[in-house]
CSV table of C-alpha atoms in Angstrom, one decimal:
chain,number,residue,atom,x,y,z
Z,1,MET,CA,72.4,80.1,72.0
Z,2,ILE,CA,75.2,80.2,74.7
Z,3,THR,CA,74.8,83.6,76.8
Z,4,LEU,CA,77.5,84.7,79.2
Z,5,GLU,CA,77.7,86.7,82.3
Z,6,LEU,CA,81.0,88.3,82.2
Z,7,ALA,CA,80.5,89.8,85.9
Z,8,LYS,CA,80.4,86.0,87.1
Z,9,CYS,CA,83.1,84.5,85.3
Z,10,SER,CA,86.2,83.7,87.2
Z,11,GLY,CA,88.6,82.5,84.3
Z,12,CYS,CA,88.7,79.0,85.7
Z,13,SER,CA,88.5,77.4,82.3
Z,14,ARG,CA,86.1,74.8,83.2
Z,15,CYS,CA,84.1,75.3,80.3
Z,16,GLU,CA,87.3,74.8,78.0
Z,17,VAL,CA,88.4,71.8,79.7
Z,18,ASN,CA,84.9,70.1,79.8
Z,19,CYS,CA,84.2,71.0,76.0
Z,20,SER,CA,87.6,69.8,74.9
Z,21,PHE,CA,87.7,66.5,76.7
Z,22,PHE,CA,83.5,65.8,75.2
Z,23,HIS,CA,85.0,66.6,71.7
Z,24,SER,CA,88.0,64.8,71.8
Z,25,GLY,CA,88.9,62.7,74.8
Z,26,LYS,CA,91.6,64.9,75.6
Z,27,ILE,CA,92.1,68.0,77.7
Z,28,GLY,CA,93.4,71.2,76.4
Z,29,ARG,CA,92.6,74.5,75.2
Z,30,SER,CA,93.5,73.9,71.7
Z,31,GLY,CA,90.8,71.3,71.1
Z,32,ALA,CA,88.1,73.4,72.9
Z,33,ARG,CA,85.5,75.1,71.0
Z,34,ILE,CA,85.2,77.9,74.0
Z,35,LYS,CA,88.1,79.8,74.7
Z,36,VAL,CA,88.7,81.9,78.1
Z,37,VAL,CA,90.2,85.3,77.1
Z,38,LYS,CA,92.1,86.4,80.3
Z,39,ILE,CA,93.1,90.0,80.3
Z,40,GLU,CA,94.9,90.4,83.7
Z,41,GLU,CA,95.7,94.2,83.1
Z,42,ILE,CA,92.1,94.8,83.6
Z,43,GLY,CA,91.0,91.9,85.6
Z,44,ILE,CA,88.6,90.5,83.2
Z,45,ASP,CA,88.1,86.8,82.3
Z,46,TYR,CA,85.4,86.2,79.5
Z,47,PRO,CA,84.8,83.2,77.6
Z,48,VAL,CA,84.3,83.6,73.9
Z,49,VAL,CA,82.2,80.9,72.1
Z,50,CYS,CA,80.2,81.3,68.7
Z,51,GLN,CA,77.2,83.9,69.1
Z,52,GLN,CA,75.1,82.1,66.2
Z,53,CYS,CA,75.4,85.8,64.6
Z,54,LYS,CA,72.7,87.3,62.2
Z,55,GLU,CA,75.4,87.5,59.5
Z,56,ARG,CA,76.6,83.6,59.8
Z,57,TYR,CA,79.7,84.7,58.1
Z,58,CYS,CA,80.8,81.1,58.3
Z,59,THR,CA,78.7,80.2,55.7
Z,60,LYS,CA,80.5,81.6,53.3
Z,61,CYS,CA,82.5,78.8,52.9
Z,62,PRO,CA,83.8,78.1,49.3
Z,63,GLU,CA,83.3,74.4,49.7
Z,64,LYS,CA,79.8,74.7,51.1
Z,65,ALA,CA,81.4,72.3,54.2
Z,66,ILE,CA,79.2,74.7,56.8
Z,67,GLU,CA,75.7,74.4,57.4
Z,68,ILE,CA,73.2,75.4,60.4
Z,69,GLY,CA,71.6,72.8,62.0
Z,70,ALA,CA,68.2,72.8,63.7
Z,71,LEU,CA,69.5,74.1,67.0
Z,72,GLY,CA,71.2,77.1,65.2
Z,73,GLN,CA,74.3,75.4,65.8
Z,74,VAL,CA,77.3,75.4,63.3
Z,75,ILE,CA,77.8,72.0,61.3
Z,76,VAL,CA,81.0,71.5,59.9
Z,77,SER,CA,81.2,68.5,57.1
Z,78,PRO,CA,84.3,66.8,57.6
Z,79,THR,CA,84.0,65.2,54.1
Z,80,LEU,CA,83.7,68.4,52.4
Z,81,CYS,CA,86.0,70.8,54.5
Z,82,THR,CA,89.4,71.3,52.7
Z,83,ALA,CA,90.8,73.3,55.6
Z,84,CYS,CA,91.2,76.1,53.7
Z,85,GLY,CA,90.4,78.5,56.8
Z,86,SER,CA,88.0,80.9,55.2
Z,87,CYS,CA,85.6,80.1,58.1
Z,88,GLU,CA,88.4,81.1,60.4
Z,89,ILE,CA,89.0,84.6,58.5
Z,90,MET,CA,85.5,85.4,58.2
Z,91,CYS,CA,84.5,84.9,61.9
Z,92,PRO,CA,84.9,88.5,63.5
Z,93,ILE,CA,85.4,87.4,66.8
Z,94,GLY,CA,87.7,84.2,66.9
Z,95,ALA,CA,85.0,81.9,67.5
Z,96,ILE,CA,86.1,79.4,64.8
Z,97,GLU,CA,89.6,78.3,64.7
Z,98,LEU,CA,91.6,75.5,62.8
Z,99,TYR,CA,93.0,73.0,64.8
Z,100,GLU,CA,94.5,69.8,63.7
Z,101,GLU,CA,93.3,71.2,60.0
Z,102,ILE,CA,89.8,71.0,61.3
Z,103,PRO,CA,87.4,73.8,62.1
Z,104,HIS,CA,86.6,73.8,65.6
Z,105,VAL,CA,83.5,75.9,66.5
Z,106,CYS,CA,80.8,75.2,68.9
Z,107,ASP,CA,78.0,73.0,68.0
Z,108,LEU,CA,76.0,72.8,70.9
Z,109,CYS,CA,76.9,69.6,72.1
Z,110,GLY,CA,73.7,68.5,70.7
Z,111,GLY,CA,71.5,70.8,72.8
Z,112,ASP,CA,73.3,69.9,76.1
Z,113,PRO,CA,76.3,72.1,76.3
Z,114,ARG,CA,79.2,70.9,78.2
Z,115,CYS,CA,80.4,74.2,79.1
Z,116,VAL,CA,77.3,75.2,80.6
Z,117,LYS,CA,77.3,72.2,83.1
Z,118,ALA,CA,80.7,72.6,83.9
Z,119,CYS,CA,80.5,76.6,85.0
Z,120,THR,CA,79.7,76.5,88.7
Z,121,LEU,CA,79.4,80.2,88.9
Z,122,ASP,CA,76.8,80.4,86.3
Z,123,ALA,CA,78.3,82.5,84.2
Z,124,ILE,CA,77.4,80.6,80.8
Z,125,HIS,CA,74.0,79.7,80.0
Z,126,TYR,CA,72.1,77.9,77.1
Z,127,GLU,CA,68.7,79.2,75.6
Z,128,PRO,CA,67.6,77.2,73.0
Z,129,ASP,CA,64.5,79.3,72.4
Z,130,VAL,CA,66.4,82.7,71.7
Z,131,THR,CA,65.5,84.0,68.5
Z,132,GLU,CA,67.1,87.4,68.4
Z,133,ALA,CA,70.4,87.0,66.6
Z,134,VAL,CA,73.5,88.7,67.5
Z,135,ASP,CA,74.8,91.3,65.1
Z,136,LEU,CA,78.3,91.2,64.7
Z,137,LYS,CA,78.9,93.8,61.8
Z,138,GLU,CA,80.5,96.1,64.2
Z,139,PHE,CA,83.4,93.2,64.9
Z,140,LYS,CA,83.5,92.8,61.2
Z,141,LYS,CA,85.0,96.0,60.8
Z,142,GLY,CA,88.7,95.8,61.4
Z,143,SER,CA,88.8,92.3,62.0
Z,144,ARG,CA,90.8,91.7,58.7
Z,145,GLY,CA,94.2,90.2,58.8
Z,146,LEU,CA,94.0,89.2,62.7
Z,147,ASP,CA,94.3,85.7,63.9
Z,148,PRO,CA,91.6,84.2,66.2
Z,149,GLU,CA,93.2,85.1,69.3
Z,150,GLU,CA,93.6,88.6,68.5
Z,151,LYS,CA,90.2,88.6,67.3
Z,152,ARG,CA,88.9,87.4,70.7
Z,153,LEU,CA,90.8,89.7,72.4
Z,154,ARG,CA,89.2,92.7,70.4
Z,155,TYR,CA,85.8,91.4,71.2
Z,156,VAL,CA,86.3,91.0,74.7
Z,157,LEU,CA,87.9,94.3,75.3
Z,158,ARG,CA,84.7,95.7,73.5
Z,159,CYS,CA,82.4,93.7,75.9
Z,160,ALA,CA,84.5,94.8,78.7
Z,161,GLU,CA,83.8,98.3,78.1
Z,162,GLN,CA,80.2,97.8,78.0
Z,163,LEU,CA,80.2,96.2,81.4
Z,164,ARG,CA,82.9,98.7,83.0
Z,165,ARG,CA,80.1,101.4,82.0
Z,166,ASN,CA,77.6,99.5,83.6
Z,167,TRP,CA,79.3,98.8,86.7
Z,168,ILE,CA,80.2,102.8,87.0
Z,169,ALA,CA,76.6,103.7,86.2
Z,170,GLU,CA,75.2,101.4,89.2
Z,171,ARG,CA,77.8,102.9,91.6
Z,172,ARG,CA,76.5,106.6,90.7
Z,173,ALA,CA,72.8,105.6,91.4
């Protein structure tokens, strides 16, 4: 599982660039499976990537084109996928997005995530032995009708609230 430390992220987008180049040979945010959400007003930069959630909403694909691999990663079958977008709609945090009619979602780079290697600030980690799945039920509520970018923004704002509470508590201690 990819884990993040919001307090360490500078928003440099090295993770996006390396992800995109590894998967497509091109550099560009659209091809990345990790997306850095920048909220300038509150000074937050936060990479959003598949959390390998407990619910596995994306596996409800009507074409059965999505399965979970041995590492817990999401695997999309290019032969079964019809680009219907149901996986994009079902993901409550916007970690899956159709790009050029292909669902882009973190596949953990075969167990050697390029985003982790690219992060010089140690904000992104790969923890293959994490067995406790993230619960995203609270994000599912209210995500209907939102596009992936809006879902990511909503997710990051919620994560930022918790970080802010932690910072305030540390200062008071």
